[in-house]
CSV table of C-alpha atoms and ligand atoms in Angstrom, one decimal:
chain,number,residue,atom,x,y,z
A,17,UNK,CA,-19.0,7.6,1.7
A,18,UNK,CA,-17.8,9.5,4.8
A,19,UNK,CA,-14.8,11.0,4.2
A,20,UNK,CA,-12.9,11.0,8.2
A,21,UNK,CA,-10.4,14.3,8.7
A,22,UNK,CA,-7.9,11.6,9.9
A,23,UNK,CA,-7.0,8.0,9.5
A,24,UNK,CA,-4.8,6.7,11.4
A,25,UNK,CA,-3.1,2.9,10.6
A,26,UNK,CA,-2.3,1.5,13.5
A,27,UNK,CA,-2.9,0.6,17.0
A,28,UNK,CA,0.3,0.3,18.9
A,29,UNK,CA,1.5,3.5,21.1
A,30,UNK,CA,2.1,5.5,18.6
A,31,UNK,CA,-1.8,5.0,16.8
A,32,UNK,CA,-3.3,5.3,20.3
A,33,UNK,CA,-1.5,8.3,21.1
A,34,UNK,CA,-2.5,10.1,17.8
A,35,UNK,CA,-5.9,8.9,18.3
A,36,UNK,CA,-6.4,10.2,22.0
A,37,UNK,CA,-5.0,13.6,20.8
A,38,UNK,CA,-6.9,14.1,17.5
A,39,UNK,CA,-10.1,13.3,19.0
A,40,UNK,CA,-9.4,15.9,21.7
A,41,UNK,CA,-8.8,18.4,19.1
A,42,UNK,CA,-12.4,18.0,17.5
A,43,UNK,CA,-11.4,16.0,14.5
A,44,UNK,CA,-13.2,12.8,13.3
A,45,UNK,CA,-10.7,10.2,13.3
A,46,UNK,CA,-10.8,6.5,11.9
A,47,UNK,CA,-8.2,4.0,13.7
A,48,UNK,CA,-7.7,0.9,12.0
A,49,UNK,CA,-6.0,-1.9,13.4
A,50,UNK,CA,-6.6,-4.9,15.4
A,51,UNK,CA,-9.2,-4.8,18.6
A,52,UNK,CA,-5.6,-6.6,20.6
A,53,UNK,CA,-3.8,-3.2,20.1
A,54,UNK,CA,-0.2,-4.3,18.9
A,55,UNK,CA,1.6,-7.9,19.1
A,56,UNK,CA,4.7,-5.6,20.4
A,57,UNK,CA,2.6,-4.8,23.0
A,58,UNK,CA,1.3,-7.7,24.2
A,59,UNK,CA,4.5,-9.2,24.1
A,60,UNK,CA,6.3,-7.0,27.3
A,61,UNK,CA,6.7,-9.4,30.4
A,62,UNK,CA,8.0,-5.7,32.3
A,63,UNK,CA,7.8,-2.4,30.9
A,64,UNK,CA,9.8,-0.2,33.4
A,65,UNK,CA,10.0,3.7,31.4
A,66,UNK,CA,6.9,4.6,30.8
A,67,UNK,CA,5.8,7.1,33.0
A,68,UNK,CA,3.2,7.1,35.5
A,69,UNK,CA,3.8,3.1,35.4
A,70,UNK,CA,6.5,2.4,37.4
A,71,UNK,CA,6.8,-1.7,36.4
A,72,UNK,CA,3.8,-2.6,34.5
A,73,UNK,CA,3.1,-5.9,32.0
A,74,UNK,CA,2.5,-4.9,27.7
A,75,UNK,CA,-0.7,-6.8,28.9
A,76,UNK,CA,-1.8,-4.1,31.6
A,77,UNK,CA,-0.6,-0.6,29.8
A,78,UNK,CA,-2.5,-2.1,26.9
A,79,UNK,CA,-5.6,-2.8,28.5
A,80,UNK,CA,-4.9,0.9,29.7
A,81,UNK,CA,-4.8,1.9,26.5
A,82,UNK,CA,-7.8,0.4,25.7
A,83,UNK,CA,-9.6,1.9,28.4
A,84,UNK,CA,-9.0,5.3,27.5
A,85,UNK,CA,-9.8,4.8,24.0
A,86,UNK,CA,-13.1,3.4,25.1
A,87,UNK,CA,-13.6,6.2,27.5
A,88,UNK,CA,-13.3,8.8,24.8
A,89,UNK,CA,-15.6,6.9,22.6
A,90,UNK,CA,-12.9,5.9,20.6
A,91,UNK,CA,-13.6,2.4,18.4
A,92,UNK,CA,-10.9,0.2,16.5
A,93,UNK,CA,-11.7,-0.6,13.2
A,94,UNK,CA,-10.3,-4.1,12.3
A,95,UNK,CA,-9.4,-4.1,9.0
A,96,UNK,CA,-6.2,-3.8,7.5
A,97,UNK,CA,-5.0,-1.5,4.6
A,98,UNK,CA,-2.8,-2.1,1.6
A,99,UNK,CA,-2.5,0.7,-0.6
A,100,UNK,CA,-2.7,4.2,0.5
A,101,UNK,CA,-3.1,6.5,-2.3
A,102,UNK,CA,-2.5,10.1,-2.1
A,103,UNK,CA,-5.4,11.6,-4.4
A,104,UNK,CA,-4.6,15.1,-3.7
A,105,UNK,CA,-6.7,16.7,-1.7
A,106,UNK,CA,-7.6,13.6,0.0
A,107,UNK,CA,-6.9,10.0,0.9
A,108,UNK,CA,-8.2,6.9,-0.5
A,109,UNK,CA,-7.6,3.9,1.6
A,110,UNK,CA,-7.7,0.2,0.3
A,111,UNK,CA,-8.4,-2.4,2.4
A,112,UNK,CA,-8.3,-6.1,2.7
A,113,UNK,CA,-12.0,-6.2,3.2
A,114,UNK,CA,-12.6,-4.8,-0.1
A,115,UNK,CA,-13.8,-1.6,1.3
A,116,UNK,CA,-12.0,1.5,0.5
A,117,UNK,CA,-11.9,4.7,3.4
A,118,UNK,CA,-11.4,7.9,2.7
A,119,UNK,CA,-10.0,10.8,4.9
A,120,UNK,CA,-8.4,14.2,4.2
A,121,UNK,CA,-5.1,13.4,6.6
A,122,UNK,CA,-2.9,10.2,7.3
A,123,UNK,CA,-1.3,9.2,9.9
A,124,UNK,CA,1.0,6.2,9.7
A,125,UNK,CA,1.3,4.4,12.8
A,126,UNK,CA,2.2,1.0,11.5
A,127,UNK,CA,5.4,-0.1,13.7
A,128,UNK,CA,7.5,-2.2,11.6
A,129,UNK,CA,7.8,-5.7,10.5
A,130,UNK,CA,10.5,-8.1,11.4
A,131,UNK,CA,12.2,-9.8,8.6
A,132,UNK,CA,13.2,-9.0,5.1
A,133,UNK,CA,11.6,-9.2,1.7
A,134,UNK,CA,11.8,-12.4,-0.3
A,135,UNK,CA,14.8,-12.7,-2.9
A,136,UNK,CA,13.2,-11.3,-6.0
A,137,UNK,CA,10.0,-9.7,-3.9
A,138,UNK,CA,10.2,-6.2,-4.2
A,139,UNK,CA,11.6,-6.4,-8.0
A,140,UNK,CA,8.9,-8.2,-9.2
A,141,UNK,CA,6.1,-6.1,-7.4
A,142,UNK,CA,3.1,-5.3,-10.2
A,143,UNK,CA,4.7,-8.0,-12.2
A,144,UNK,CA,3.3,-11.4,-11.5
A,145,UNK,CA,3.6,-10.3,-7.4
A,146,UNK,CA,1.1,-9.2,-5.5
A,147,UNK,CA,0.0,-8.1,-1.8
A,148,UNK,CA,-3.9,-8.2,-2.3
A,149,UNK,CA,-5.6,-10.9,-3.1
A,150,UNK,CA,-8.7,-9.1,-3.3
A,151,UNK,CA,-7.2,-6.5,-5.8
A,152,UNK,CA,-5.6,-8.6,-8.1
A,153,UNK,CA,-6.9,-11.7,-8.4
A,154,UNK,CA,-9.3,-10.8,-12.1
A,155,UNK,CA,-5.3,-10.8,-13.2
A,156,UNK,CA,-5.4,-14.3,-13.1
A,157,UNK,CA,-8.3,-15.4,-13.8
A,158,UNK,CA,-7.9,-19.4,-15.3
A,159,UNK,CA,-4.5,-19.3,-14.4
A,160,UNK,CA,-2.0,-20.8,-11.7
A,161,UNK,CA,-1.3,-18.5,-8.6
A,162,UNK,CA,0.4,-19.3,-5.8
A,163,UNK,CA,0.3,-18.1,-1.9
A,164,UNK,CA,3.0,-17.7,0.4
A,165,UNK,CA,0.9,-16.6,4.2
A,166,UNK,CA,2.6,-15.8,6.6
A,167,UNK,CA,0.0,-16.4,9.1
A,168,UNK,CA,-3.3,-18.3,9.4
A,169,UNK,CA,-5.4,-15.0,8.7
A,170,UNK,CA,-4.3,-15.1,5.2
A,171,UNK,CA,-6.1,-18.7,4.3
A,172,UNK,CA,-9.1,-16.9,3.4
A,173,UNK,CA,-7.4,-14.6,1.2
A,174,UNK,CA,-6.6,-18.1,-0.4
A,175,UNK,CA,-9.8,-19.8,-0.3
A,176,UNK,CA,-11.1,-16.4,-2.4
A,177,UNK,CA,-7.9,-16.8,-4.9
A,178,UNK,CA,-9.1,-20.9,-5.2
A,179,UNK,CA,-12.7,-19.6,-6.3
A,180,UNK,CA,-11.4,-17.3,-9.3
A,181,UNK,CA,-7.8,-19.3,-10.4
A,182,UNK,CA,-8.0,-22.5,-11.8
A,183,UNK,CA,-5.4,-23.3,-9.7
A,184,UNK,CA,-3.8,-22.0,-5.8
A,185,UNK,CA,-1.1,-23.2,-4.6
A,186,UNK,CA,-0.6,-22.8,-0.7
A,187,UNK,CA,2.6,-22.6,1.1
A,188,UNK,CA,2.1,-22.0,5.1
A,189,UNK,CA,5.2,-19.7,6.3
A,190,UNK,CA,3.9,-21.1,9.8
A,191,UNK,CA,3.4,-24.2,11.9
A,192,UNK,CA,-0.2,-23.9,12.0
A,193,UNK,CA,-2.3,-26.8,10.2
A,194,UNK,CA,-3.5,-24.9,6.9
A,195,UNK,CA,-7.8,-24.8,6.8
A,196,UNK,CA,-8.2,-24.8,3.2
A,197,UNK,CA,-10.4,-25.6,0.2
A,198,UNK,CA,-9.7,-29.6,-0.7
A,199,UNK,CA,-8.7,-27.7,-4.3
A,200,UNK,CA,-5.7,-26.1,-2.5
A,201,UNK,CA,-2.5,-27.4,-3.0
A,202,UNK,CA,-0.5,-27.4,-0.1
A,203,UNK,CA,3.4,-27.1,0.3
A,204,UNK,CA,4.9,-27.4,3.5
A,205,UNK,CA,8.4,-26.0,2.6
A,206,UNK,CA,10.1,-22.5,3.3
A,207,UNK,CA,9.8,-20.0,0.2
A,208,UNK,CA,13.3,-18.6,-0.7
A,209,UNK,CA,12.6,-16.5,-3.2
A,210,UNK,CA,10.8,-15.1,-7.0
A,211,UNK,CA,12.0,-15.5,-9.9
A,212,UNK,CA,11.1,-15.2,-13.7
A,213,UNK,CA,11.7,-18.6,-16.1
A,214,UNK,CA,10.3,-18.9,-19.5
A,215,UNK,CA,8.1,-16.4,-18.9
A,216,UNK,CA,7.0,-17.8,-15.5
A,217,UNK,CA,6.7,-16.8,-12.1
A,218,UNK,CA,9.3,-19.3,-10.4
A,219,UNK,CA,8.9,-19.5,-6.6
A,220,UNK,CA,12.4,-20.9,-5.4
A,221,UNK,CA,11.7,-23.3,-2.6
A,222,UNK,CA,14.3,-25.5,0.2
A,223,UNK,CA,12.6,-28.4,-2.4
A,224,UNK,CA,11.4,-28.3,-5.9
A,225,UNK,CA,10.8,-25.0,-7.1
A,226,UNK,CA,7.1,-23.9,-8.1
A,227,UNK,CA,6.3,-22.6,-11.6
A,228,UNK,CA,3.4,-20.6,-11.5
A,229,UNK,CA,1.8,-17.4,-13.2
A,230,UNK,CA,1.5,-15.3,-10.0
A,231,UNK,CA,2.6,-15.5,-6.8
A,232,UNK,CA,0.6,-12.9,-3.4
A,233,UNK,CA,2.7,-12.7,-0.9
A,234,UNK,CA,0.6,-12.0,2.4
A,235,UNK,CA,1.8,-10.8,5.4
A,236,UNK,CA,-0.1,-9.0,8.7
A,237,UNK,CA,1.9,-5.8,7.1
A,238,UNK,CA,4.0,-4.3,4.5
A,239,UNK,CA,6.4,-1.9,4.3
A,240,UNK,CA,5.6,1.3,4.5
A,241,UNK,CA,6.6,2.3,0.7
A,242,UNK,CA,5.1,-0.6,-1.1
A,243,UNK,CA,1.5,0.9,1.4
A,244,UNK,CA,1.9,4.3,0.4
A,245,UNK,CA,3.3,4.3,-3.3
A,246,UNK,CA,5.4,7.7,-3.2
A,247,UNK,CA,6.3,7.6,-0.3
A,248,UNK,CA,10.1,8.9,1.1
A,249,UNK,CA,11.8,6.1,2.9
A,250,UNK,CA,15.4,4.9,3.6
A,251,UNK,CA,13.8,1.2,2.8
A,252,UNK,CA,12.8,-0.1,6.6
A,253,UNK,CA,11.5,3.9,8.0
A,254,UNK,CA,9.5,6.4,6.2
A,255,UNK,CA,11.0,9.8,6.4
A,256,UNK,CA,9.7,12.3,8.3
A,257,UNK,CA,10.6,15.6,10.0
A,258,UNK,CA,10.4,16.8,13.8
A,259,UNK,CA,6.6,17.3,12.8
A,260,UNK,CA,6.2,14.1,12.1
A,261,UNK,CA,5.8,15.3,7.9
A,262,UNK,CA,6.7,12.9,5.3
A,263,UNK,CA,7.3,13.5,1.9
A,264,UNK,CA,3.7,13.6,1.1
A,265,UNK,CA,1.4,16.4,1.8
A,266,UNK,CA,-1.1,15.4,4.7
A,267,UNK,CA,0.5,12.3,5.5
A,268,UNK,CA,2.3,11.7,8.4
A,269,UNK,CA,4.5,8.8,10.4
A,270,UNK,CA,5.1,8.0,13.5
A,271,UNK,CA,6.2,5.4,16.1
A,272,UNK,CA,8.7,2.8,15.0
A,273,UNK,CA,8.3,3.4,11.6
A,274,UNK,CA,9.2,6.9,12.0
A,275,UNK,CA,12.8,5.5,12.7
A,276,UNK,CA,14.9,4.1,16.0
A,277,UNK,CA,14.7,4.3,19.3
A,278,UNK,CA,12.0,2.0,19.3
A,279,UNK,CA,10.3,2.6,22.6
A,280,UNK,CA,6.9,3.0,23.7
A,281,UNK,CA,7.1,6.7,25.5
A,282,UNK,CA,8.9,7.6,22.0
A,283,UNK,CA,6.1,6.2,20.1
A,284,UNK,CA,3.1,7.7,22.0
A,285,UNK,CA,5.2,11.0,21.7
A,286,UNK,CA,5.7,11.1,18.3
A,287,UNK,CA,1.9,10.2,18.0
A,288,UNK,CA,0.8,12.8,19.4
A,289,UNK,CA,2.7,15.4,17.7
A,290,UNK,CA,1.4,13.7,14.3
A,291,UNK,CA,-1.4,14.3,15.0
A,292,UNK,CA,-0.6,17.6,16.2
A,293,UNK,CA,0.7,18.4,12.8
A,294,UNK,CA,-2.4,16.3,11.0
A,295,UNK,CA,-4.9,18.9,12.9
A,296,UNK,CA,-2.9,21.9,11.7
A,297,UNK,CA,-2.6,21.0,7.7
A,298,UNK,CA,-6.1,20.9,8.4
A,299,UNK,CA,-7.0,23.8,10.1
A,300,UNK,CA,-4.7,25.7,7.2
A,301,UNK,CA,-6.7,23.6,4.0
A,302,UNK,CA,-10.0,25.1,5.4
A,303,UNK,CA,-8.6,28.5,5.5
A,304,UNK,CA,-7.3,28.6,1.8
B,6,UNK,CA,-8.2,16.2,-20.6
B,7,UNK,CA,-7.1,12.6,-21.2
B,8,UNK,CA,-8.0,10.9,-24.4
B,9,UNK,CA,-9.2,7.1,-24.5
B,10,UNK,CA,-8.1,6.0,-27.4
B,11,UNK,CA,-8.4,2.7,-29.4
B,12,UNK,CA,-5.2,1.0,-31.2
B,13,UNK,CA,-5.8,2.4,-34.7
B,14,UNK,CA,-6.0,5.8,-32.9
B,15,UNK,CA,-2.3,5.1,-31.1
B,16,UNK,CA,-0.8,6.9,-34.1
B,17,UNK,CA,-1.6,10.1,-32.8
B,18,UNK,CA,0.5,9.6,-29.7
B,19,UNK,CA,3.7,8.7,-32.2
B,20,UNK,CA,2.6,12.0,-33.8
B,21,UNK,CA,2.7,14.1,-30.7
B,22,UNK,CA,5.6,16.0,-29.2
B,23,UNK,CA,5.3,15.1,-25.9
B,24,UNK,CA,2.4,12.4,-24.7
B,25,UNK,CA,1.9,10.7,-21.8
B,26,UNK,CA,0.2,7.9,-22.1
B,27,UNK,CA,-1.9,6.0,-18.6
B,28,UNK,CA,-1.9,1.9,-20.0
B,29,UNK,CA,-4.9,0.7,-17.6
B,30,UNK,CA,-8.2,-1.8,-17.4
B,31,UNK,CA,-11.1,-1.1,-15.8
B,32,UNK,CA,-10.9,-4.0,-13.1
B,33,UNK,CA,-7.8,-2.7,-11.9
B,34,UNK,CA,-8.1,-0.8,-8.8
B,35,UNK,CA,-4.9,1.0,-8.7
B,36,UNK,CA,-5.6,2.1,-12.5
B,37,UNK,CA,-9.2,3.5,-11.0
B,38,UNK,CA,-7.2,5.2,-8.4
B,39,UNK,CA,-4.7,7.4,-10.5
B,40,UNK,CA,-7.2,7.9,-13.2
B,41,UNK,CA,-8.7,11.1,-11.7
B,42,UNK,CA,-5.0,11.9,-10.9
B,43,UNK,CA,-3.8,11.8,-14.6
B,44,UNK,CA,-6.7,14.4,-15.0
B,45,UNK,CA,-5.5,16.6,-12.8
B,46,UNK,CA,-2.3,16.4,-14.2
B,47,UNK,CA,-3.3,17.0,-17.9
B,48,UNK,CA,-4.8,20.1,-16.7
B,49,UNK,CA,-2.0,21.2,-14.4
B,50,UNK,CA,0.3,20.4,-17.7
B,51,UNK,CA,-2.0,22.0,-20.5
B,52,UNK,CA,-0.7,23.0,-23.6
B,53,UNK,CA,2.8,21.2,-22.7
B,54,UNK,CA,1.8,17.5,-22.9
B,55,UNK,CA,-1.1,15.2,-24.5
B,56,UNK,CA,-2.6,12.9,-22.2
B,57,UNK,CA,-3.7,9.5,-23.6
B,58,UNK,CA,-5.5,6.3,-21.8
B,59,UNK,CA,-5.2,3.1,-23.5
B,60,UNK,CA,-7.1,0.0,-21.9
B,61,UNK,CA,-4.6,-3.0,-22.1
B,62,UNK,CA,-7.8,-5.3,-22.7
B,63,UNK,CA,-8.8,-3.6,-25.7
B,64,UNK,CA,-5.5,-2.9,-27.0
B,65,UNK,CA,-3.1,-6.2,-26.7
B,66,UNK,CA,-0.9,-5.5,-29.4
B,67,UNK,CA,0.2,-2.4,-27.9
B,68,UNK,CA,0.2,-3.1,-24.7
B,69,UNK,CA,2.4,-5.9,-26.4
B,70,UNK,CA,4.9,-3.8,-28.2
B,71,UNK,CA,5.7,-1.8,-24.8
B,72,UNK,CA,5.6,-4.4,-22.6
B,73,UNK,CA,3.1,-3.5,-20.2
B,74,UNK,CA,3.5,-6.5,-17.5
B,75,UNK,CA,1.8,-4.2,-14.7
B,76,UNK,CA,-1.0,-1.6,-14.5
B,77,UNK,CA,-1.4,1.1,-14.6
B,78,UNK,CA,2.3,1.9,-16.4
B,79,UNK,CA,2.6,5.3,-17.5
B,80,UNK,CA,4.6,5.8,-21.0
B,81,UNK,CA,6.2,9.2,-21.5
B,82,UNK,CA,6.6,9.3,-24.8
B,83,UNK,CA,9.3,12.3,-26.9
B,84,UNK,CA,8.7,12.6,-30.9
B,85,UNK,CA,6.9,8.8,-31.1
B,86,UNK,CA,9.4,7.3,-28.4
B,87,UNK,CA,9.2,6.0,-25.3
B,88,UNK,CA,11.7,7.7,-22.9
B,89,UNK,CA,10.7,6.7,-19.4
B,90,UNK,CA,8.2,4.1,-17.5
B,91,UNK,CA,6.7,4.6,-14.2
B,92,UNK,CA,4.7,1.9,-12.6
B,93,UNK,CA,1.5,1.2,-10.6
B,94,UNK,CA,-0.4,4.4,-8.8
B,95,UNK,CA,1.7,7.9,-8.0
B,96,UNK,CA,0.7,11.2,-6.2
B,97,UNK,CA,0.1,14.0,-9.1
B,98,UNK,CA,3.3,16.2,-7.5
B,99,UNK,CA,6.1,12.9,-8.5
B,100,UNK,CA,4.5,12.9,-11.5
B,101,UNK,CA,4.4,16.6,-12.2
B,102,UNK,CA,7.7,16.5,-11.2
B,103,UNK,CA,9.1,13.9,-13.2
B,104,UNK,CA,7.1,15.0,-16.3
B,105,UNK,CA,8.8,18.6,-16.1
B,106,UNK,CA,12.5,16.9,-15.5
B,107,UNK,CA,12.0,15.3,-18.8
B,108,UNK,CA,10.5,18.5,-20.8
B,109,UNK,CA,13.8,20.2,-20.0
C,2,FAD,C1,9.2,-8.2,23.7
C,2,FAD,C2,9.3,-6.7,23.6
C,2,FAD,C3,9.6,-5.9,24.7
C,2,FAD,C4,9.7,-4.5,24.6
C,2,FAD,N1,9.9,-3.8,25.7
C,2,FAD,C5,9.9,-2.4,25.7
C,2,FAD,C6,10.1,-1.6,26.9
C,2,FAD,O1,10.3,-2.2,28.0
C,2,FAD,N2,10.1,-0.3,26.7
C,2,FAD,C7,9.9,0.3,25.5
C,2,FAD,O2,9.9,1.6,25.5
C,2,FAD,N3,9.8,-0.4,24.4
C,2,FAD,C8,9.8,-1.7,24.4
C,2,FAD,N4,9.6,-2.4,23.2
C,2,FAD,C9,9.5,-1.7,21.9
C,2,FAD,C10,8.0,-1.3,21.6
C,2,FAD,O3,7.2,-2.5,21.6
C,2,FAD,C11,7.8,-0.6,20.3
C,2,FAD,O4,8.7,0.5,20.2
C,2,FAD,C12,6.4,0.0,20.2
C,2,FAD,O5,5.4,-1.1,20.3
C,2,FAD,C13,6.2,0.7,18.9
C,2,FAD,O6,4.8,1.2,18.8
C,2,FAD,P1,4.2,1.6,17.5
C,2,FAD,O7,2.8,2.2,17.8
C,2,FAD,O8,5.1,2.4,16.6
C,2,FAD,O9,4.0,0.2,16.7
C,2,FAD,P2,3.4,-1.2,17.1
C,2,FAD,O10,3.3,-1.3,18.6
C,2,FAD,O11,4.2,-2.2,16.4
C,2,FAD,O12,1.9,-1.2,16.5
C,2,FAD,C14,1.6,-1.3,15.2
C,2,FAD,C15,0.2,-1.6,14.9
C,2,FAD,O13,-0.2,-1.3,13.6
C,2,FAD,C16,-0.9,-2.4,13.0
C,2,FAD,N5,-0.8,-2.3,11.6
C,2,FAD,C17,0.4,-2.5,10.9
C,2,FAD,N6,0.2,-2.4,9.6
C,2,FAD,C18,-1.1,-2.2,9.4
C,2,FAD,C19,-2.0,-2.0,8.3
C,2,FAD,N7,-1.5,-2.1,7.0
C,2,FAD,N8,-3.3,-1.9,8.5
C,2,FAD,C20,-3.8,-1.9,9.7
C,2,FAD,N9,-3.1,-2.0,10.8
C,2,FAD,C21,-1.8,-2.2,10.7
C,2,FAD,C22,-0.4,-3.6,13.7
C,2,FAD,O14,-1.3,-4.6,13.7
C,2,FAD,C23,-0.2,-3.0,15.1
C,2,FAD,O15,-1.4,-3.1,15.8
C,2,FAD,C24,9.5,-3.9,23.3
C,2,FAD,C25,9.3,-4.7,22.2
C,2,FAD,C26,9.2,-6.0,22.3
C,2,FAD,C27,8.9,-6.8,21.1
């Protein structure tokens, strides 16, 4: 497999930025995230501080964006990672594909997700909760999972689960009509929370709770600790310092998950000097 | 070097001084991932700890007894006890780290 000098997750400002700059500096770089940039993006009726753009739409700065990543040759590769594992002297990137990257450096340019973790969620990761379905779902083979998606993407992950399980339980966190398997179960009702009973996994519902023996929660991201197990973080940002360093060597943050003020200027800025730093801890790994 | 061993054989990790022992299966990615970690480790640590692998498919009762809900859990285990837990995949520096806190 090709092993990239730099991955970067993400394709907001801040995953753009570090992009634009490592390519510049010579380094092969794999930039993963979704062909439409960043929702956060998108979203901007008037953007009014980012310079050289006096008043310009999320819609125009990131078809901008996308011009100058085109223009350097730069592609977007859609896929989306959940587990990062620090192997050393490399990287080793899962994704939801199935397909696992590989690259010396990291650079984490996820922004960060609205909302907080289900009641139970984070406690009961690795123990009958999961965030892949791909990853886990041997685990349950012949026994009763359940899915909590929060968005239309995640349905195939479900239709897969249906295949292995003998039984998938589907509860839309959306308004969308669900596309599923006619073996699906489907709950139209708000999950509160996890719980354990008798052994169980409990999913605590507005309605009847749902006894089941594992329960993926899939969402278009997670947090930045439960993607890179290790990881420093003060539970919403990952910690970094003014080189955009986390706790783990040859990985590095930047953009909203890097912390407040979240701005676009601040996240192209703090891309850049991740990748900065990224181009560096390599430059000083080939000289040792 | 980490030693696979079977559940008769999981009397030699009681009988050690200081073992860690990696509970995994072979479909489980994260266990695939920190495998070649734990190796690095029991070379880094050499003459200080022994290194054990026990696949959780092979070895139920065992797995039992500790209850391993998760993989890959690593055991460290002092004189035939269990003293501390650590869950699914970790870079070989927290590891190292947390190892050494313990020795002292
Ligand atoms: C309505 C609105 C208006 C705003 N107006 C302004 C403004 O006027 N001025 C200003 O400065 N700021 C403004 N902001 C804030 C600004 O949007 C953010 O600060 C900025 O987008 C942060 O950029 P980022 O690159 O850090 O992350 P994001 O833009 O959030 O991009 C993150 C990207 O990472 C991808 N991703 C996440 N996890 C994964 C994964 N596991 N695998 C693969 N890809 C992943 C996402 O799909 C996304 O593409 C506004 C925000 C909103 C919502």
């Amino acid at each position: 497999m090709a092993r990239y000098d730099i991955a970067i997750i993400g394709t907001g400002p801040a995953g753009v930025s570090a992009a634009i700059t490592s390519v510049i500096r010579n380094k092969s770089v794999l930039l993963l995230g979704s062909a439409d940039l960043s929702a956060k993006l998108k979203k901007a009726h008037e953007i009014r501080n980012y310079p050289g753009f006096a008043a310009v739409s999320g819609e125009t700065l990131g078809a901008a964006f996308a011009e100058h990543l085109s223009s350097m040759g730069i592609e977007i590769t859609e896929d989306k990672i959940t587990s990062v594992y620090a192997m050393g002297d490399y990287f080793a990137l899962q994704a939801s594909s199935g397909l696992m990257y590989e690259a010396a450096a990291v650079i984490l340019a996820t922004g960060v997700i609205a909302g907080k973790p289900l009641e139970g969620e984070e406690e009961l990761l690795g123990r009958g909760v999961s965030y892949c379905a791909t990853c886990d779902a041997p685990l349950y083979r012949g026994k009763e999972v359940t899915v909590i998606g929060y968005s239309p993407k995640e349905e195939k992950e479900a239709a897969f689960l249906s295949e292995v399980t003998a039984k998938v339980t589907y509860i839309p966190m959306y308004k969308e009509e669900p596309q599923l398997p006619g073996s699906v179960v489907i709950v139209k009702d708000r999950a509160m929370g996890i719980g354990i009973q008798d052994g169980r996994r409990v999913v605590k519902t507005a309605g009847e709770p749902i006894v089941t023996d594992g329960v993926f929660v899939l969402r278009e991201s997670v947090s930045a600790g439960q993607l890179v197990p290790g990881l420093a973080t003060d539970g919403t940002h990952v910690l970094v310092d003014l080189q955009m360093k986390t706790n783990i060597e040859g990985c590095f943050a930047c953009g909203d998950i890097a912390g407040r003020p979240y701005q676009y200027v601040k996240a192209a800025g703090q891309g850049n000097v991740a990748a900065l730093s990224a181009v560096d801890y390599l430059d000083a790994k080939k000289r040792n | 070097m980490v030693r696979k061993i079977s559940q008769e054989e999981f009397k030699d990790v009681l009988a050690s001084k200081v073992a860690l022992v990696d509970f995994s299966a072979v479909w489980c990615g994260p266990c695939k991932m920190v495998a070649p970690v734990i190796e690095a480790l029991s070379d880094e640590l050499d003459g200080q700890v022994d290194f054990f692998n026990v696949d959780v498919d092979d070895c139920p009762e065992i797995a039992a007894e500790y209850a391993i809900m998760s993989i890959p859990a690593l055991i460290l285990f002092k004189d035939g006890k269990s003293v501390d837990m650590k869950v699914g995949f970790r870079p070989q520096a927290e590891l190292a780290a947390w190892i050494k806190g313990e020795l002292n």
